[in-house]
Coordinates of C-alpha atoms in Angstrom, one line a residue:
M4 CA 131.9 96.3 155.6
N5 CA 131.3 100.1 155.5
P6 CA 129.7 101.1 152.1
D7 CA 131.7 104.3 152.2
K8 CA 135.0 102.4 152.3
K9 CA 134.6 100.0 149.4
P10 CA 137.5 98.4 147.4
T11 CA 138.0 99.5 143.8
P12 CA 138.6 96.2 141.9
K13 CA 138.6 96.0 138.2
K14 CA 135.3 95.5 136.4
I15 CA 134.7 91.8 135.9
T16 CA 132.9 89.6 133.4
P17 CA 132.5 85.8 133.1
T18 CA 135.8 85.8 131.1
G19 CA 137.6 88.3 133.4
K20 CA 137.6 90.9 130.5
N21 CA 136.5 94.4 130.8
P22 CA 132.8 94.5 129.8
S23 CA 133.5 97.5 127.5
S24 CA 135.8 95.4 125.3
R25 CA 133.0 94.4 123.0
R26 CA 131.7 98.0 122.7
N27 CA 135.3 99.0 121.9
F28 CA 135.5 96.3 119.3
L29 CA 132.3 97.5 117.6
K30 CA 133.3 101.1 117.8
K31 CA 136.7 100.4 116.2
S32 CA 134.9 98.3 113.5
A33 CA 132.6 101.2 112.8
L34 CA 135.5 103.7 112.5
G35 CA 137.3 101.3 110.2
L36 CA 134.4 101.1 107.9
A37 CA 134.0 104.8 107.8
S38 CA 137.4 105.2 106.3
F39 CA 136.2 103.5 103.1
A40 CA 134.5 105.7 100.4
I41 CA 131.4 103.4 100.1
V42 CA 127.7 103.9 100.8
P43 CA 126.7 101.8 103.9
R44 CA 124.0 99.1 103.3
F45 CA 121.8 100.7 106.0
V46 CA 121.7 103.9 104.0
L47 CA 120.5 102.0 100.9
G48 CA 118.0 100.0 102.9
G49 CA 116.8 102.6 105.4
P50 CA 117.3 102.9 109.1
G51 CA 117.9 99.6 110.9
Y52 CA 118.4 97.7 107.6
V53 CA 120.6 94.7 107.7
A54 CA 121.6 93.0 104.5
P55 CA 120.5 89.3 104.3
S56 CA 124.1 88.3 103.9
D57 CA 124.9 89.9 107.3
K58 CA 122.1 88.3 109.3
I59 CA 122.7 85.4 111.7
T60 CA 120.6 82.5 110.5
L61 CA 118.8 80.5 113.1
G62 CA 117.2 77.1 113.6
F63 CA 114.7 76.5 116.3
I64 CA 114.7 73.0 118.0
G65 CA 111.6 72.2 120.1
T66 CA 108.4 74.1 119.2
G67 CA 106.3 73.4 122.3
K68 CA 104.6 75.8 124.8
L69 CA 107.5 78.2 125.4
S70 CA 108.4 78.5 121.7
P71 CA 106.0 81.4 120.7
W72 CA 107.5 83.7 123.3
L73 CA 111.2 82.7 122.9
S74 CA 111.0 82.7 119.1
R75 CA 109.4 86.2 119.0
D76 CA 112.4 87.5 121.1
F77 CA 114.7 86.4 118.3
L78 CA 112.4 87.4 115.4
K79 CA 112.4 91.0 116.6
L80 CA 116.1 91.3 116.2
N81 CA 117.1 93.1 113.0
D82 CA 120.2 91.0 112.5
T83 CA 118.7 87.5 112.6
Q84 CA 116.7 85.3 110.3
M85 CA 114.7 82.2 111.4
V86 CA 115.1 79.7 108.6
A87 CA 114.2 76.3 110.1
A88 CA 112.4 74.6 113.0
C89 CA 112.2 71.1 114.3
D90 CA 109.9 69.1 116.6
V91 CA 108.8 65.5 117.1
D92 CA 105.2 66.6 116.9
S93 CA 104.3 67.4 113.3
V94 CA 101.4 69.6 114.2
K95 CA 103.4 71.8 116.6
V96 CA 106.3 72.3 114.1
G97 CA 103.7 73.2 111.4
K98 CA 102.1 75.8 113.7
F99 CA 105.5 77.2 114.5
Q100 CA 106.4 77.5 110.8
E101 CA 103.1 79.2 110.1
S102 CA 103.8 81.7 112.9
V103 CA 107.3 82.6 111.7
N104 CA 106.3 82.8 108.0
T105 CA 103.3 85.1 109.0
Y106 CA 105.6 87.3 111.0
Y107 CA 108.1 87.8 108.1
A108 CA 105.3 88.3 105.6
E109 CA 103.9 91.1 107.7
E110 CA 107.4 92.6 108.3
T111 CA 108.1 92.6 104.6
N112 CA 104.6 93.7 103.4
K113 CA 104.2 90.5 101.4
N114 CA 101.1 88.4 100.9
E115 CA 103.0 85.3 102.0
Y116 CA 106.4 84.1 103.1
E117 CA 107.7 80.5 103.1
G118 CA 111.3 80.8 104.3
C119 CA 111.0 78.7 107.5
D120 CA 111.4 75.0 106.8
G121 CA 110.2 72.2 109.1
Y122 CA 111.9 69.0 110.3
S123 CA 111.1 66.1 112.5
D124 CA 114.7 65.2 113.2
Y125 CA 117.1 68.0 114.3
N126 CA 120.0 66.1 112.8
E127 CA 118.6 67.1 109.4
L128 CA 118.4 70.7 110.5
L129 CA 122.0 70.6 111.7
E130 CA 123.3 69.3 108.4
R131 CA 122.4 72.6 106.8
S132 CA 125.5 74.7 106.2
D133 CA 123.4 77.9 105.9
I134 CA 122.4 77.8 109.6
D135 CA 124.7 79.7 112.0
A136 CA 123.1 79.0 115.3
V137 CA 120.3 77.0 117.0
I138 CA 117.9 77.7 119.8
I139 CA 117.4 74.6 122.0
C140 CA 113.9 74.7 123.5
L141 CA 113.5 71.0 124.4
P142 CA 112.8 69.2 127.7
D143 CA 115.8 69.2 130.1
H144 CA 116.7 65.5 129.4
W145 CA 117.5 66.5 125.8
H146 CA 119.6 69.6 126.4
A147 CA 123.0 68.0 126.5
V148 CA 122.6 65.6 123.6
S149 CA 121.1 68.1 121.2
S150 CA 123.4 71.0 122.2
I151 CA 126.6 68.9 121.8
A152 CA 125.4 67.6 118.5
A153 CA 124.8 71.2 117.3
M154 CA 128.3 72.2 118.5
K155 CA 129.9 69.3 116.6
A156 CA 128.0 70.5 113.5
G157 CA 129.6 73.9 113.9
K158 CA 126.6 75.8 115.3
D159 CA 126.5 78.3 118.1
V160 CA 123.9 77.4 120.7
Y161 CA 121.3 79.2 122.8
C162 CA 120.0 76.6 125.3
E163 CA 117.1 77.1 127.5
K164 CA 117.6 76.9 131.3
P165 CA 118.5 74.8 133.2
L166 CA 121.5 74.2 131.0
A167 CA 121.8 70.5 131.9
H168 CA 119.8 67.7 133.4
T169 CA 122.8 66.2 135.3
I170 CA 126.1 67.5 136.6
A171 CA 128.0 65.3 134.2
E172 CA 126.0 66.5 131.2
G173 CA 126.7 70.1 132.1
R174 CA 130.5 69.6 132.2
A175 CA 130.3 67.7 128.9
M176 CA 128.5 70.7 127.4
V177 CA 131.2 73.1 128.7
N178 CA 134.0 70.8 127.3
A179 CA 132.3 70.6 123.9
A180 CA 131.8 74.4 123.7
R181 CA 135.5 74.9 124.4
A182 CA 136.7 72.1 122.1
Y183 CA 134.6 73.2 119.1
E184 CA 135.0 76.9 119.9
R185 CA 131.3 77.6 120.0
V186 CA 129.4 80.4 121.6
V187 CA 126.8 79.0 124.1
Q188 CA 124.3 81.2 125.9
T189 CA 122.2 79.8 128.7
G190 CA 118.6 81.1 128.7
S191 CA 118.9 82.7 132.2
M192 CA 117.5 86.0 130.9
Q193 CA 117.3 87.6 134.3
R194 CA 121.0 88.4 133.9
S195 CA 119.9 90.9 131.2
W196 CA 117.4 92.6 133.5
R197 CA 118.5 95.8 135.2
N198 CA 117.0 95.2 138.6
F199 CA 118.7 91.8 139.0
R200 CA 122.1 93.1 137.8
H201 CA 121.7 96.1 140.2
A202 CA 120.8 93.9 143.1
C203 CA 123.9 91.8 142.5
E204 CA 126.2 94.8 142.2
L205 CA 124.9 96.1 145.5
V206 CA 125.7 92.8 147.1
R207 CA 129.1 92.5 145.4
N208 CA 130.1 96.1 146.4
G209 CA 129.3 95.6 150.1
Y210 CA 126.2 97.8 150.4
L211 CA 124.6 95.2 152.6
G212 CA 127.8 94.7 154.6
E213 CA 129.1 91.1 155.0
I214 CA 126.6 88.6 153.6
S215 CA 125.9 85.7 156.0
Q216 CA 122.8 84.2 154.5
V217 CA 120.9 84.0 151.3
K218 CA 117.3 82.6 151.1
V219 CA 116.0 81.3 147.7
N220 CA 112.3 80.4 147.3
V221 CA 111.4 78.2 144.3
G222 CA 109.4 75.1 143.9
G223 CA 110.1 71.7 145.4
P224 CA 112.4 68.8 144.2
A225 CA 111.8 66.5 141.3
I226 CA 109.8 63.3 141.9
A227 CA 109.7 59.9 140.0
C228 CA 107.2 59.7 137.2
N229 CA 104.3 57.3 137.9
L230 CA 101.7 58.5 135.3
A231 CA 99.5 55.9 133.6
D232 CA 99.9 55.2 129.9
Q233 CA 97.7 56.9 127.4
P234 CA 97.2 56.5 123.6
I235 CA 99.9 58.3 121.6
P236 CA 98.7 61.2 119.4
D237 CA 99.0 60.5 115.7
S238 CA 101.1 63.6 115.2
L239 CA 103.7 62.7 117.9
N240 CA 106.9 60.5 117.6
W241 CA 106.8 59.5 121.2
D242 CA 109.9 57.3 121.1
R243 CA 111.9 60.3 119.8
W244 CA 110.4 62.5 122.5
I245 CA 111.7 60.1 125.1
G246 CA 115.1 60.1 123.4
P247 CA 117.9 59.4 125.8
A248 CA 115.6 58.8 128.9
S249 CA 114.4 55.3 129.9
Y250 CA 111.4 54.5 127.9
R251 CA 107.9 54.8 129.4
G252 CA 104.4 55.2 128.0
Y253 CA 102.9 58.5 126.8
H254 CA 100.8 60.8 129.0
D255 CA 99.5 64.2 128.0
T256 CA 100.8 65.7 131.2
L257 CA 104.3 65.3 129.7
S258 CA 103.5 66.5 126.2
P259 CA 100.0 68.1 125.8
P260 CA 98.8 67.7 122.2
Y261 CA 97.7 70.8 120.2
P262 CA 95.4 72.7 120.8
I263 CA 95.6 72.1 124.6
E264 CA 97.1 75.3 125.9
I265 CA 98.7 74.3 129.2
W266 CA 102.3 74.1 130.4
P267 CA 103.6 70.6 130.1
L268 CA 104.6 69.1 133.5
W269 CA 107.6 67.0 132.4
R270 CA 109.5 69.5 134.6
R271 CA 108.0 67.9 137.7
Y272 CA 109.6 64.5 137.1
K273 CA 113.3 63.5 137.6
E274 CA 113.4 61.4 134.4
F275 CA 112.9 64.5 132.3
G276 CA 113.4 67.6 134.5
G277 CA 114.4 68.7 137.9
G278 CA 111.2 69.8 139.6
G279 CA 110.8 73.4 140.8
V280 CA 114.3 73.3 142.2
A281 CA 115.6 73.2 138.7
D282 CA 112.8 75.0 136.8
W283 CA 112.7 78.3 138.7
G284 CA 115.8 77.5 140.6
A285 CA 117.8 77.9 137.4
H286 CA 116.7 81.5 137.5
M287 CA 116.9 82.3 141.2
F288 CA 119.9 80.2 142.3
D289 CA 121.6 81.8 139.3
I290 CA 121.1 85.3 140.7
A291 CA 122.4 84.2 144.1
Q292 CA 125.5 82.7 142.5
W293 CA 126.1 85.9 140.5
A294 CA 125.7 88.2 143.5
L295 CA 128.1 86.0 145.7
G296 CA 130.8 85.9 143.0
M297 CA 130.4 82.1 142.7
D298 CA 129.9 81.8 138.9
H299 CA 132.8 79.4 138.5
T300 CA 132.5 77.4 141.7
G301 CA 129.8 76.4 144.1
P302 CA 129.0 75.2 147.7
V303 CA 131.0 72.7 149.6
E304 CA 128.3 71.2 151.7
I305 CA 124.6 70.5 151.1
T306 CA 122.4 69.5 154.0
P307 CA 118.8 68.3 153.5
P308 CA 115.9 69.1 155.9
K309 CA 115.4 66.7 158.9
E310 CA 111.9 65.9 157.7
K311 CA 112.3 63.3 155.0
T312 CA 109.2 64.4 153.1
A313 CA 109.9 68.2 153.2
D314 CA 110.0 70.0 149.9
R315 CA 112.0 73.0 151.3
G316 CA 114.9 73.3 153.7
V317 CA 118.1 72.3 151.9
I318 CA 121.1 74.3 153.1
F319 CA 124.0 75.0 150.7
K320 CA 127.1 76.1 152.6
Y321 CA 130.0 77.8 150.8
A322 CA 133.7 77.7 151.8
N323 CA 133.5 81.3 153.0
G324 CA 130.8 80.4 155.5
I325 CA 127.8 81.9 153.7
E326 CA 124.7 79.7 153.8
M327 CA 122.1 79.6 151.1
T328 CA 118.8 78.0 152.1
H329 CA 116.0 76.8 149.9
E330 CA 113.0 78.1 151.8
D331 CA 109.7 79.9 151.4
F332 CA 110.1 83.3 153.0
G333 CA 106.7 84.5 151.8
R334 CA 107.5 86.5 148.6
G335 CA 107.0 84.0 145.8
N336 CA 109.9 83.1 143.5
A337 CA 112.5 85.4 144.9
V338 CA 115.9 85.8 146.6
R339 CA 116.7 87.4 149.9
F340 CA 120.2 88.6 150.8
I341 CA 121.0 89.1 154.5
G342 CA 124.0 91.1 155.4
S343 CA 125.5 92.8 158.5
E344 CA 124.3 96.2 157.3
G345 CA 121.0 95.4 155.7
T346 CA 118.9 93.1 153.6
L347 CA 117.7 93.0 150.0
D348 CA 114.7 91.1 148.4
I349 CA 114.7 90.7 144.6
S350 CA 112.3 89.0 142.2
R351 CA 110.8 89.8 138.8
E352 CA 108.2 92.0 140.6
F353 CA 110.3 93.9 143.1
L354 CA 113.7 95.2 144.1
E355 CA 113.5 96.0 147.8
P356 CA 116.6 96.7 149.9
S357 CA 116.1 97.6 153.6
N358 CA 117.6 101.0 152.6
P359 CA 115.2 102.3 149.9
E360 CA 117.8 104.8 148.7
L361 CA 119.8 101.9 147.2
V362 CA 117.1 101.2 144.6
N363 CA 118.3 104.0 142.4
H364 CA 121.9 104.3 143.7
K365 CA 124.4 104.6 140.9
I366 CA 127.3 102.2 141.0
D367 CA 130.6 104.1 140.4
D368 CA 133.0 103.2 137.6
N369 CA 135.7 102.3 140.2
E370 CA 133.4 99.8 141.9
I371 CA 132.5 96.2 140.7
N372 CA 130.4 96.6 137.5
L373 CA 129.0 93.3 136.4
Y374 CA 128.5 92.2 132.8
Q375 CA 125.9 94.5 131.3
S376 CA 123.3 93.3 128.8
D377 CA 119.8 94.8 128.3
N378 CA 118.7 92.2 125.8
H379 CA 119.6 88.5 126.5
Y380 CA 118.9 87.5 122.9
Q381 CA 120.8 90.3 121.3
D382 CA 123.7 89.5 123.7
F383 CA 123.9 86.0 122.2
I384 CA 123.9 87.3 118.6
D385 CA 126.5 89.9 119.4
A386 CA 128.7 87.2 121.0
I387 CA 128.4 85.2 117.8
K388 CA 129.8 88.1 115.8
T389 CA 132.6 89.0 118.2
R390 CA 133.3 85.4 119.4
E391 CA 133.4 86.6 123.0
K392 CA 131.6 84.8 125.8
P393 CA 128.0 86.0 126.3
G394 CA 126.6 87.1 129.7
S395 CA 125.3 83.6 130.6
D396 CA 128.2 81.6 129.1
V397 CA 128.0 77.8 129.2
E398 CA 130.3 77.5 132.3
I399 CA 128.0 79.9 134.2
G400 CA 124.9 77.9 133.1
H401 CA 126.6 74.7 134.2
R402 CA 127.5 75.9 137.6
T403 CA 123.9 77.1 138.2
S404 CA 122.3 73.8 137.0
T405 CA 124.8 72.0 139.2
I406 CA 123.3 73.8 142.2
C407 CA 119.9 72.5 141.2
C408 CA 121.2 69.0 140.8
L409 CA 123.0 69.2 144.2
G410 CA 119.7 70.3 145.8
N411 CA 117.7 67.5 144.2
L412 CA 120.3 64.9 145.2
A413 CA 120.3 66.1 148.9
Y414 CA 116.5 65.8 149.0
E415 CA 116.7 62.3 147.3
L416 CA 119.5 60.8 149.4
G417 CA 118.4 62.5 152.7
R418 CA 121.9 63.0 154.0
T419 CA 124.6 65.8 154.1
L420 CA 126.7 65.8 151.0
R421 CA 130.2 67.2 150.9
W422 CA 131.1 68.6 147.5
N423 CA 134.4 69.6 145.9
P424 CA 133.4 72.3 143.4
D425 CA 136.9 72.2 141.8
E426 CA 136.9 68.5 141.0
E427 CA 133.1 68.4 140.7
S428 CA 132.9 65.3 142.9
F429 CA 131.4 64.2 146.2
I430 CA 133.9 63.5 149.0
D431 CA 133.8 59.9 150.2
D432 CA 130.4 59.2 148.8
P433 CA 130.5 56.7 145.9
E434 CA 126.7 56.5 145.7
A435 CA 126.3 60.2 145.2
N436 CA 129.1 60.3 142.7
K437 CA 127.3 57.8 140.5
L438 CA 124.3 60.1 140.5
R439 CA 126.3 62.9 138.9
G440 CA 125.3 61.5 135.6
K441 CA 122.8 59.0 134.2
E442 CA 122.5 56.1 131.7
F443 CA 121.4 57.1 128.3
R444 CA 119.1 54.9 126.3
A445 CA 120.7 53.5 123.1
P446 CA 121.6 54.9 120.6
Y447 CA 121.9 58.2 122.3
V448 CA 125.3 59.3 123.6
L449 CA 127.0 62.6 124.5

C-alpha cells in the first residue's frame, strides 16, 4: 500500500463513535453552565478545585505490591476521592490506609486525615452506597469474581490486566458490564501513551504497507504450581487469598509478607496467573491487536512450537493471513510490525520505524485516528461521568486476555488449535473447549 494514497475512513473508537464526542459533550456542558448567573465552585475554591459532592469516590481492592503506584495515579486526580481499601492481609491494608490518609493530610495541610477505611472482605466495601467505583488490583484468578460482584453492586470497575484468567471469565465480565450498564476499564495503560498510539496509527494507515507478520516478545507460558507448604503469616487470611482456585498450602513466593519488598510470583503459575504470556502479554499483544484492528475479534489458528519444552514459538494466524509470533527478537518486551514497505519496533523505551521520519509524522484528520487518551486513569473517571466506553473497554480487555489464554493453551496441549473468534470456541476440539473455563472452589461463582 502506497502511504501517499491512503483511504480516508472515519475516525474510530472501540464503540465506533467519533473520539471527539466526549469532548463535545464536555464543551456543551460547560456552555450550558455558563448561561446560569452563578459563581462556579472552582472560583470559590481556587483553580482546580472540585467540590466533594462532585468527586468520584473510589474503593481499592487488593493492596499488594502494585497498589502504591496504581493508587497514586488515582490520588493525583482532582475529581476522585479514595475512601476505602480491602485486602486479606491486615498489615498490607493498614499500610495502604496509612499511605492514603497521609497523602490527603499533606494535600489539605492537615495534621492528620482518617478518611480511608479498611476492610478484609470486599463484599463489605461493595455494600457502601457512597462508593462509585472500585479498582481491582488482585491476582488474576480473582479478577472475574470480584469485578462481577462489584458490577452487581452498582460500581464501575477499573480492573488490572490481564482482564481475565480464562476465556469464559472474560466473556462473563463483558456480559455483566453490559447487563448492569457499568463502565469497565482494563488496566492496559499503554493505550494512553502517545508512542504506542502513534505506532498503531502508522500501522493502521498503511505507512508500513501491507502487514504480513507481527513479532511479540514477552515471557513464557504459565506452569503448574509445585511450591512446598510454609507456615501462614498471622496477618493473612490464606483461604480467602486462594478464593475460587483449588486449595493449596501457603508459600511466600505467592504472597510475600510485609515488609518483604519483592514482586509476588503467583503470575508464574497457571492456578493463579498466566505466566509471562499473560503478564506482559496483556500489554504487548494488546498493542498488536490494536494496530491490526482486531479489538473485537482474534486469530483463527494457533500453532505451538515443534519443541514441546519451548517457551517461545507460538504462531497466531488471523483470517486475513497475518501471522503474529511469540518470539524473542532481541529487544526486550516489545512488538515488531513487518510490512511490505517497512518495519516498526515499539516498546516502552523506544519507537523505531525503519523510516525515522515517521516518528514525528502527524496523522491527518482524514486518516484513521485512534481513541486518544493521555491519562488512562482520568480516562476511566471521565467515562464514569459521561457513561461512554473508555479506551480499554471490557470487550477490548477480554479479547486481549483471550489471546494470552489461547497462547497458553497451545503451549499446554502441544497441538494446533483452530479458533472461531465470533463464537469463541475451538473447532472440533472438545478437550480445548473444556479449558476455556475452570472449576471454581465453593462457594465462589461468577
